[in-house]
GROMACS .gro file of N, CA and C in nm:
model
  363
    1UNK      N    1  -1.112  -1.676   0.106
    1UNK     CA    2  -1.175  -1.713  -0.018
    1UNK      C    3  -1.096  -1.651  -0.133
    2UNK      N    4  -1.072  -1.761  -0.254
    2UNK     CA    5  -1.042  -1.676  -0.380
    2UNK      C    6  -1.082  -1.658  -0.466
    3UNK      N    7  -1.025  -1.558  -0.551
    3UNK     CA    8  -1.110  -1.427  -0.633
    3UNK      C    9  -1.149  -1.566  -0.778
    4UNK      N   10  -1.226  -1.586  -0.777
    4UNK     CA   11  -1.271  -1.657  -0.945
    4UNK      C   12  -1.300  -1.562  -1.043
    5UNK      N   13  -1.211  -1.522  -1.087
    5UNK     CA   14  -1.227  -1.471  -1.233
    5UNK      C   15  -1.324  -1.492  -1.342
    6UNK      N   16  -1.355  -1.582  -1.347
    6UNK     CA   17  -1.463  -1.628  -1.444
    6UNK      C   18  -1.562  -1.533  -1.392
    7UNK      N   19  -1.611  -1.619  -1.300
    7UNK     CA   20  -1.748  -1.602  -1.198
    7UNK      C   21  -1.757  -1.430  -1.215
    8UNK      N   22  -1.635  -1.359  -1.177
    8UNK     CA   23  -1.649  -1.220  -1.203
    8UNK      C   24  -1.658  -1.175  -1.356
    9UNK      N   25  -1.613  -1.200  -1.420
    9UNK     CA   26  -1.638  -1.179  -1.541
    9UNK      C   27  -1.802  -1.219  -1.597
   10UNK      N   28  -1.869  -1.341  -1.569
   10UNK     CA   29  -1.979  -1.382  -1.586
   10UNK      C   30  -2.088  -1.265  -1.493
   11UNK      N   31  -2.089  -1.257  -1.426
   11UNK     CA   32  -2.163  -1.134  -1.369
   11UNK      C   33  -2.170  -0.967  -1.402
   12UNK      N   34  -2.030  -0.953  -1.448
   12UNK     CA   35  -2.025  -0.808  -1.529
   12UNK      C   36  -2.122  -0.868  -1.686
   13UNK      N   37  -2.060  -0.935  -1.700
   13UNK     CA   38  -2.124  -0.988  -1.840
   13UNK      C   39  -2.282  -0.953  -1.844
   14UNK      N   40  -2.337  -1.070  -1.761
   14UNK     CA   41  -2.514  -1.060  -1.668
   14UNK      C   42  -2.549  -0.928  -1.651
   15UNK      N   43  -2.455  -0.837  -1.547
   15UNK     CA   44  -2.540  -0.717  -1.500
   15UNK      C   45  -2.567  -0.586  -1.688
   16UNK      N   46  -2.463  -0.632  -1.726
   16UNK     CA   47  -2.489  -0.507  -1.868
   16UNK      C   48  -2.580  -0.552  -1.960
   17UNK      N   49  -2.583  -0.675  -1.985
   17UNK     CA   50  -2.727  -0.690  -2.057
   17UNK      C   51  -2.847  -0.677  -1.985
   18UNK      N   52  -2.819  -0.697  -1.878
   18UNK     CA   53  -2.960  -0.721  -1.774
   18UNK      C   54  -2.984  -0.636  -1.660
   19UNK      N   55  -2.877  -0.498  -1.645
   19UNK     CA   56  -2.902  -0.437  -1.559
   19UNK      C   57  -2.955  -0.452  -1.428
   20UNK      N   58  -2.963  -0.633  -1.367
   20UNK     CA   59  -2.998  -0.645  -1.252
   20UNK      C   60  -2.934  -0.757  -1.196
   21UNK      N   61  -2.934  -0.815  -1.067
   21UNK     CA   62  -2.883  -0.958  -1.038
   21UNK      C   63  -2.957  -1.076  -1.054
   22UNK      N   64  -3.076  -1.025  -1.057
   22UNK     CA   65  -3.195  -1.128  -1.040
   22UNK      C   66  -3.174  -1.196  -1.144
   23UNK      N   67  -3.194  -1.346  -1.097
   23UNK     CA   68  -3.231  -1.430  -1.233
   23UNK      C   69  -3.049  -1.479  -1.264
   24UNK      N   70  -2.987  -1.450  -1.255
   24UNK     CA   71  -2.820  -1.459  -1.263
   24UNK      C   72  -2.786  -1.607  -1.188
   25UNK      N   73  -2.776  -1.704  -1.325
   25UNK     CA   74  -2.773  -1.858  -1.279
   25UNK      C   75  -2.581  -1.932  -1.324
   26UNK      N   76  -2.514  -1.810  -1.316
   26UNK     CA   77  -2.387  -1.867  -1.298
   26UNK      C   78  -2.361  -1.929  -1.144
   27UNK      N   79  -2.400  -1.890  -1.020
   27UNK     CA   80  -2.385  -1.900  -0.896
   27UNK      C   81  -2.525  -1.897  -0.835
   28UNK      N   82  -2.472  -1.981  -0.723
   28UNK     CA   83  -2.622  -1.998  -0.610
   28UNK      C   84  -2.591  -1.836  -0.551
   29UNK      N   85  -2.705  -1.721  -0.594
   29UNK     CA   86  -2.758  -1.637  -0.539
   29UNK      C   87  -2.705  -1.628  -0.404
   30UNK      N   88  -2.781  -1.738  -0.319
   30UNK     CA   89  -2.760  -1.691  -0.164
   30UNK      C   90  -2.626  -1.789  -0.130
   31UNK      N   91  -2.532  -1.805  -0.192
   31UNK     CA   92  -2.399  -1.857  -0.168
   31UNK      C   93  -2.304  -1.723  -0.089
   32UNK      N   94  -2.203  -1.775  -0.022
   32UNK     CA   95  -2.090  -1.665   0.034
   32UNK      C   96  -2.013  -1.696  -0.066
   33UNK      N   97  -1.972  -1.763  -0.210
   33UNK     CA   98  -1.893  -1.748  -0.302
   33UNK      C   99  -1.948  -1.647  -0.365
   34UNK      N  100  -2.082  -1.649  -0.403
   34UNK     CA  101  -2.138  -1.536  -0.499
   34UNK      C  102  -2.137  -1.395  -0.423
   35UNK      N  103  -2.179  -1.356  -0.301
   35UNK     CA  104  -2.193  -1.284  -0.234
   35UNK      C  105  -2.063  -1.196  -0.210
   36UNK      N  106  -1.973  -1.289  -0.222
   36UNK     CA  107  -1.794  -1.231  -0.233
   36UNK      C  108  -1.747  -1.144  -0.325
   37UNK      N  109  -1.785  -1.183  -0.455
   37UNK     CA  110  -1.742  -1.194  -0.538
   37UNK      C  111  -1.858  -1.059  -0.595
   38UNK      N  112  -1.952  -1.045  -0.559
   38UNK     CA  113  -2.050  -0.894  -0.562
   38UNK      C  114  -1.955  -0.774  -0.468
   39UNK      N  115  -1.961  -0.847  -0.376
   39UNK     CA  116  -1.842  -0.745  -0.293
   39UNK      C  117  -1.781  -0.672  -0.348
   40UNK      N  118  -1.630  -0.769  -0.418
   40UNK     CA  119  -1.531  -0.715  -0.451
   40UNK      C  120  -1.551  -0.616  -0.608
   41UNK      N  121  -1.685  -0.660  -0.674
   41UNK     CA  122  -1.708  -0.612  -0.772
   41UNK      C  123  -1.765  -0.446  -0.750
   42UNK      N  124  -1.855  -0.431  -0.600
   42UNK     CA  125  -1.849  -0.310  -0.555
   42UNK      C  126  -1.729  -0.222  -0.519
   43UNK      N  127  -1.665  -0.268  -0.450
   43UNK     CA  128  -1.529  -0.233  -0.367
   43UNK      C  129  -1.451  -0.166  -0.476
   44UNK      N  130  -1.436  -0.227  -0.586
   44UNK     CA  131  -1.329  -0.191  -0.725
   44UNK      C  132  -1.379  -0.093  -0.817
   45UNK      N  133  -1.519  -0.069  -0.786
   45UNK     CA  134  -1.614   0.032  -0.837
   45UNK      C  135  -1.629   0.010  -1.004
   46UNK      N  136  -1.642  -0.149  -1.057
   46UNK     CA  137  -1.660  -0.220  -1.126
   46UNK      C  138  -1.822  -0.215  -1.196
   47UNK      N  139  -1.878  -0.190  -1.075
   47UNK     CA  140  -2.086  -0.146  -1.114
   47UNK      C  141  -2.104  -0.112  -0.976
   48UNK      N  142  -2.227  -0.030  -1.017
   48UNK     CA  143  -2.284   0.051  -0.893
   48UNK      C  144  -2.453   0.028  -0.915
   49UNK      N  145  -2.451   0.082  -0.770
   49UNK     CA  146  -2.619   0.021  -0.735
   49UNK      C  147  -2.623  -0.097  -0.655
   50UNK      N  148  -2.499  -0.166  -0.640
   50UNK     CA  149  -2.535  -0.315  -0.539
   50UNK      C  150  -2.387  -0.318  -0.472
   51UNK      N  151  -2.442  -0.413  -0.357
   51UNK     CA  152  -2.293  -0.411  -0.233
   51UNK      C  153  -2.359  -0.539  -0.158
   52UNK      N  154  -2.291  -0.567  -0.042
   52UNK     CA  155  -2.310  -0.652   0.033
   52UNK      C  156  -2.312  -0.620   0.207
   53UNK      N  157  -2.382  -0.617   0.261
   53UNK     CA  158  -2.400  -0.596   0.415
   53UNK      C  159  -2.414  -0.688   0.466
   54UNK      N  160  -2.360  -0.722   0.582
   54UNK     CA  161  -2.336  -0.801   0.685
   54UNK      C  162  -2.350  -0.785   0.838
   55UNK      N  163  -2.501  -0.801   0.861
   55UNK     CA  164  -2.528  -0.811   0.989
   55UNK      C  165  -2.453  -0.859   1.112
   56UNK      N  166  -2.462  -0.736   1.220
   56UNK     CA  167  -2.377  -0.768   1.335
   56UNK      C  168  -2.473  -0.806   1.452
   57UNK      N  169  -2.559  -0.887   1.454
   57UNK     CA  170  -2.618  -0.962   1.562
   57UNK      C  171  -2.543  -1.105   1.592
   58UNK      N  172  -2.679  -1.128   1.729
   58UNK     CA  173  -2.637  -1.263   1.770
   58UNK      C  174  -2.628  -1.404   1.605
   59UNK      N  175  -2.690  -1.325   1.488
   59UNK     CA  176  -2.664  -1.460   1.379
   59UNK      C  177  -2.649  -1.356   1.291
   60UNK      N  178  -2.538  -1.345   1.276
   60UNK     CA  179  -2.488  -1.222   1.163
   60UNK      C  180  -2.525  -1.323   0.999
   61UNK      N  181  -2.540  -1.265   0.933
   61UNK     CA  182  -2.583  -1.284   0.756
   61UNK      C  183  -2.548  -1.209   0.698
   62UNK      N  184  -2.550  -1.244   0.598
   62UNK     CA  185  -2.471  -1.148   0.469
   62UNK      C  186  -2.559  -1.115   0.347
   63UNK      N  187  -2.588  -1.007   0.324
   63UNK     CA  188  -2.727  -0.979   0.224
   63UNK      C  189  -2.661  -0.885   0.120
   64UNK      N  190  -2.731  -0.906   0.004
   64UNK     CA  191  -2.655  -0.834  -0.130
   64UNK      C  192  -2.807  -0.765  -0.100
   65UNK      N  193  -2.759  -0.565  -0.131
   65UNK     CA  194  -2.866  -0.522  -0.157
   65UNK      C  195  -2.831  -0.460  -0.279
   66UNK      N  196  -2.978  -0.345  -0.303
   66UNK     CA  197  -2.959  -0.271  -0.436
   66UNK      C  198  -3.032  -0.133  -0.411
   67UNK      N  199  -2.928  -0.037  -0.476
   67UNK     CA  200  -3.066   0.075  -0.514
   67UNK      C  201  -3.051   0.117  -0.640
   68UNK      N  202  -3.128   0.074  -0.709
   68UNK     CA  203  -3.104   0.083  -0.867
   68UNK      C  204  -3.128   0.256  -0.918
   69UNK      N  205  -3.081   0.240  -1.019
   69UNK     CA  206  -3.061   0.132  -1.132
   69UNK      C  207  -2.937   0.113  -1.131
   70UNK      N  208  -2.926  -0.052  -1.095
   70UNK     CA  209  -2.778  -0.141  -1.095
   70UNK      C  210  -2.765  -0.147  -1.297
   71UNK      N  211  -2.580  -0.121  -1.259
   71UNK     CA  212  -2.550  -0.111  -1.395
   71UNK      C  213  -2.344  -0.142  -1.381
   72UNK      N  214  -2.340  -0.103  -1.511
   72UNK     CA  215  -2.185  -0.124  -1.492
   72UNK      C  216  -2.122   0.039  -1.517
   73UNK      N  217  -2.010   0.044  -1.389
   73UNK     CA  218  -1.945   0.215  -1.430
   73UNK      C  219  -1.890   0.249  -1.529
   74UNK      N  220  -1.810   0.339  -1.570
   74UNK     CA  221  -1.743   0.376  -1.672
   74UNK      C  222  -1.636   0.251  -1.694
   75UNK      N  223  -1.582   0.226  -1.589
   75UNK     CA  224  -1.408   0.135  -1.540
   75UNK      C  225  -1.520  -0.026  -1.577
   76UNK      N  226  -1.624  -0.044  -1.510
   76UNK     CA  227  -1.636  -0.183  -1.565
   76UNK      C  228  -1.703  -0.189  -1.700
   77UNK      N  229  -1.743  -0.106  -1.749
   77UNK     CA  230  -1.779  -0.163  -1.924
   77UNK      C  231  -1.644  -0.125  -1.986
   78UNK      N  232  -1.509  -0.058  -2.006
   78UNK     CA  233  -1.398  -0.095  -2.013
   78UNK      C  234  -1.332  -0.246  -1.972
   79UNK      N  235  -1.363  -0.276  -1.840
   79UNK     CA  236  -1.340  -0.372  -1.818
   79UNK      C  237  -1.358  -0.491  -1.888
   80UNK      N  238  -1.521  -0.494  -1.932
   80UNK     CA  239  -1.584  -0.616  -1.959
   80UNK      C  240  -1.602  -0.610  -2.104
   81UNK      N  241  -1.543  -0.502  -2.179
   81UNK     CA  242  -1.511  -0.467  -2.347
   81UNK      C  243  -1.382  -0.491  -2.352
   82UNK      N  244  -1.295  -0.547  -2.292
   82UNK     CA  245  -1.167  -0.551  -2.320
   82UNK      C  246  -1.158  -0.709  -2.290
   83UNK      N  247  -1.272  -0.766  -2.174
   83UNK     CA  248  -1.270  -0.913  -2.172
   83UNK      C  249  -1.389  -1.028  -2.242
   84UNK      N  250  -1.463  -0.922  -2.330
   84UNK     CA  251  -1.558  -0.991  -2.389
   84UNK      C  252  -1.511  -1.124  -2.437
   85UNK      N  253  -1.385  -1.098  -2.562
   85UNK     CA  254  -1.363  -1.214  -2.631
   85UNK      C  255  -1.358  -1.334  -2.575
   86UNK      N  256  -1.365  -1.483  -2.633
   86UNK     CA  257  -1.370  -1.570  -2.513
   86UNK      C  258  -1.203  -1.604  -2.498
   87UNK      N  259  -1.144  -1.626  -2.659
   87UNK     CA  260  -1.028  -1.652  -2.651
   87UNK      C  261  -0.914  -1.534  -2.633
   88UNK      N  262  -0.958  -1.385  -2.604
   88UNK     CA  263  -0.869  -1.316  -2.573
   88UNK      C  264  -0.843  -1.339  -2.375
   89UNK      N  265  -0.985  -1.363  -2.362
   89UNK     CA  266  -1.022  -1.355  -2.196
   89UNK      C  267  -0.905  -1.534  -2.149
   90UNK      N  268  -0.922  -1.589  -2.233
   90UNK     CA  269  -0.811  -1.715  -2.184
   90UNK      C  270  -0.710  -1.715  -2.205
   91UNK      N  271  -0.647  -1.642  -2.279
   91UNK     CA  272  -0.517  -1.614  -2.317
   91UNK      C  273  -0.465  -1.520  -2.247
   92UNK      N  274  -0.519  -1.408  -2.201
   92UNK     CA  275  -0.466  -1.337  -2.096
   92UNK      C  276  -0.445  -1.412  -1.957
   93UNK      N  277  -0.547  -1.462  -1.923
   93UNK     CA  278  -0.515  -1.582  -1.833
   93UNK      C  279  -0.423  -1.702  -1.789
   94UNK      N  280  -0.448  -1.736  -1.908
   94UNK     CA  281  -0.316  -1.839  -1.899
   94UNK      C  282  -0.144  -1.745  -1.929
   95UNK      N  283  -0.129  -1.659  -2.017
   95UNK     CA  284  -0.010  -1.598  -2.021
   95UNK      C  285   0.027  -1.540  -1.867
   96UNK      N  286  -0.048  -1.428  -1.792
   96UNK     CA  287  -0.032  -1.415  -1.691
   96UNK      C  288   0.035  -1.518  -1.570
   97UNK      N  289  -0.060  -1.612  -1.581
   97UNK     CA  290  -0.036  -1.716  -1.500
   97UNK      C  291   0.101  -1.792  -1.537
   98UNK      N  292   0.137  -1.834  -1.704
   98UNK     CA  293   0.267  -1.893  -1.691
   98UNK      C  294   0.362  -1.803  -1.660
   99UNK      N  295   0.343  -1.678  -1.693
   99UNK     CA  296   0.467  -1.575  -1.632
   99UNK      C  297   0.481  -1.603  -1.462
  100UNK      N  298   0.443  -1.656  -1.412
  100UNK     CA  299   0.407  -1.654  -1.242
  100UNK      C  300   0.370  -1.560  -1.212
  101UNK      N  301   0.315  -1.432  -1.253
  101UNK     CA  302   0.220  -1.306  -1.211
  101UNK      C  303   0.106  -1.376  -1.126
  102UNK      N  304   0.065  -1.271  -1.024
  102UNK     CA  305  -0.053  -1.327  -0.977
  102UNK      C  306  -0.155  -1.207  -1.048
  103UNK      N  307  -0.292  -1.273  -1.060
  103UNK     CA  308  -0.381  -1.217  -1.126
  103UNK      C  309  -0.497  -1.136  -1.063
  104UNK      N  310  -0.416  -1.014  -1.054
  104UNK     CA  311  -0.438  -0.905  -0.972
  104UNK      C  312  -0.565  -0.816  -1.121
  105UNK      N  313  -0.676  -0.759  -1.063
  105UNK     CA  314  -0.745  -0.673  -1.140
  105UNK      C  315  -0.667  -0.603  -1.234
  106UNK      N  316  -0.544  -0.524  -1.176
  106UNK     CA  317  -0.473  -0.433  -1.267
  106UNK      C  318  -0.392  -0.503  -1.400
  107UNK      N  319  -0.353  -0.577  -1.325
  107UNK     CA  320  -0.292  -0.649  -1.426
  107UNK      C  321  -0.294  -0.714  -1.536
  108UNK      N  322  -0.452  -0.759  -1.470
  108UNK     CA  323  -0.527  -0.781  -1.551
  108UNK      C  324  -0.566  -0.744  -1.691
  109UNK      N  325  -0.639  -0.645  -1.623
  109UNK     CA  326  -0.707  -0.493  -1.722
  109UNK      C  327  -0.606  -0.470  -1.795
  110UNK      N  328  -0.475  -0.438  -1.754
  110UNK     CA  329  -0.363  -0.373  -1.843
  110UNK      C  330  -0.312  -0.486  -1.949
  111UNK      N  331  -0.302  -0.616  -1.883
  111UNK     CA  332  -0.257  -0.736  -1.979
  111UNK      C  333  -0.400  -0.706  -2.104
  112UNK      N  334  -0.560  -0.746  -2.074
  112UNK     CA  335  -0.648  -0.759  -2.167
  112UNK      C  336  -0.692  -0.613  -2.263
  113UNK      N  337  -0.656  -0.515  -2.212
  113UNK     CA  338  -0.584  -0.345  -2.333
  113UNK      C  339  -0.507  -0.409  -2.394
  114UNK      N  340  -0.384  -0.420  -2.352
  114UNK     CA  341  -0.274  -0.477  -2.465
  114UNK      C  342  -0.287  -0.534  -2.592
  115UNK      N  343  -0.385  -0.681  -2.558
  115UNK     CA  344  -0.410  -0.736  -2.638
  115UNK      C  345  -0.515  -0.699  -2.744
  116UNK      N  346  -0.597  -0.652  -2.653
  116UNK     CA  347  -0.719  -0.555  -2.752
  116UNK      C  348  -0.690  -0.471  -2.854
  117UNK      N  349  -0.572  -0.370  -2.818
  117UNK     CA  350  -0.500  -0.284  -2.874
  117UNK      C  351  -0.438  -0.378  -2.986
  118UNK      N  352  -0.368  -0.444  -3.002
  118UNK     CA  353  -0.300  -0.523  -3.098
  118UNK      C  354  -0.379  -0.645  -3.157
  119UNK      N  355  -0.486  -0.626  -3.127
  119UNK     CA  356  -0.609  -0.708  -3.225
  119UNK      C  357  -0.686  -0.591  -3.310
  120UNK      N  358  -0.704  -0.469  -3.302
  120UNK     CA  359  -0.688  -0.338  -3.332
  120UNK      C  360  -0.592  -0.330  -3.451
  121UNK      N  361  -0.502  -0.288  -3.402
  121UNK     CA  362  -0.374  -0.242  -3.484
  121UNK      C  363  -0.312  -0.349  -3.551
   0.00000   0.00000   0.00000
């Protein structure tokens, strides 16, 4: 599966005003796209309080849990203050991409500072 950027961005977006998942109508909830994509947002230590477990029985499932209070860490409200804008967040995107970079988190982050910084200065 691949990483949708948006979709991640739309959920950091969701969890800081709303401090929860519930109710979060960018993605079908009980989808394995959405469920992925919570993952990797744990894994990167992006927000804390929610992850994804995956049962090892005869019908393994995949369940997003929580122990709140779900929020965003230090690294994802950086994150998601540096990608607020709509047209800074597409322009980093597309520049990345015509350079042939692949659009790795870091690169990310470091491409959407840049620009922040020099919308700043």
């Amino acid at each position: 599966m691949k990483r949708d950027w948006d979709l991640i961005r739309s959920i950091l977006l969701y969890i800081e005003e709303h401090d929860k998942l519930e109710g979060f109508d960018g993605a079908d909830p009980d989808s394995a796209l959405f469920k992925y994509h919570v993952r990797l947002l744990s894994e990167s230590e992006l927000v804390h309080g929610i992850g994804v477990i995956t049962s090892i029985d005869d019908n393994p499932t995949t369940m997003i849990y929580s122990t709140p209070p779900i929020g965003l860490t230090w690294a994802g409200h950086d994150f998601i203050d540096s990608a607020r804008d709509d047209d800074r967040w597409k322009k980093a995107k597309e520049q990345i991409a015509g350079a042939g970079g692949g659009l790795t988190l870091a690169v990310l982050r470091s491409f959407l500072t840049k620009l922040l910084t020099e919308a700043i200065f």
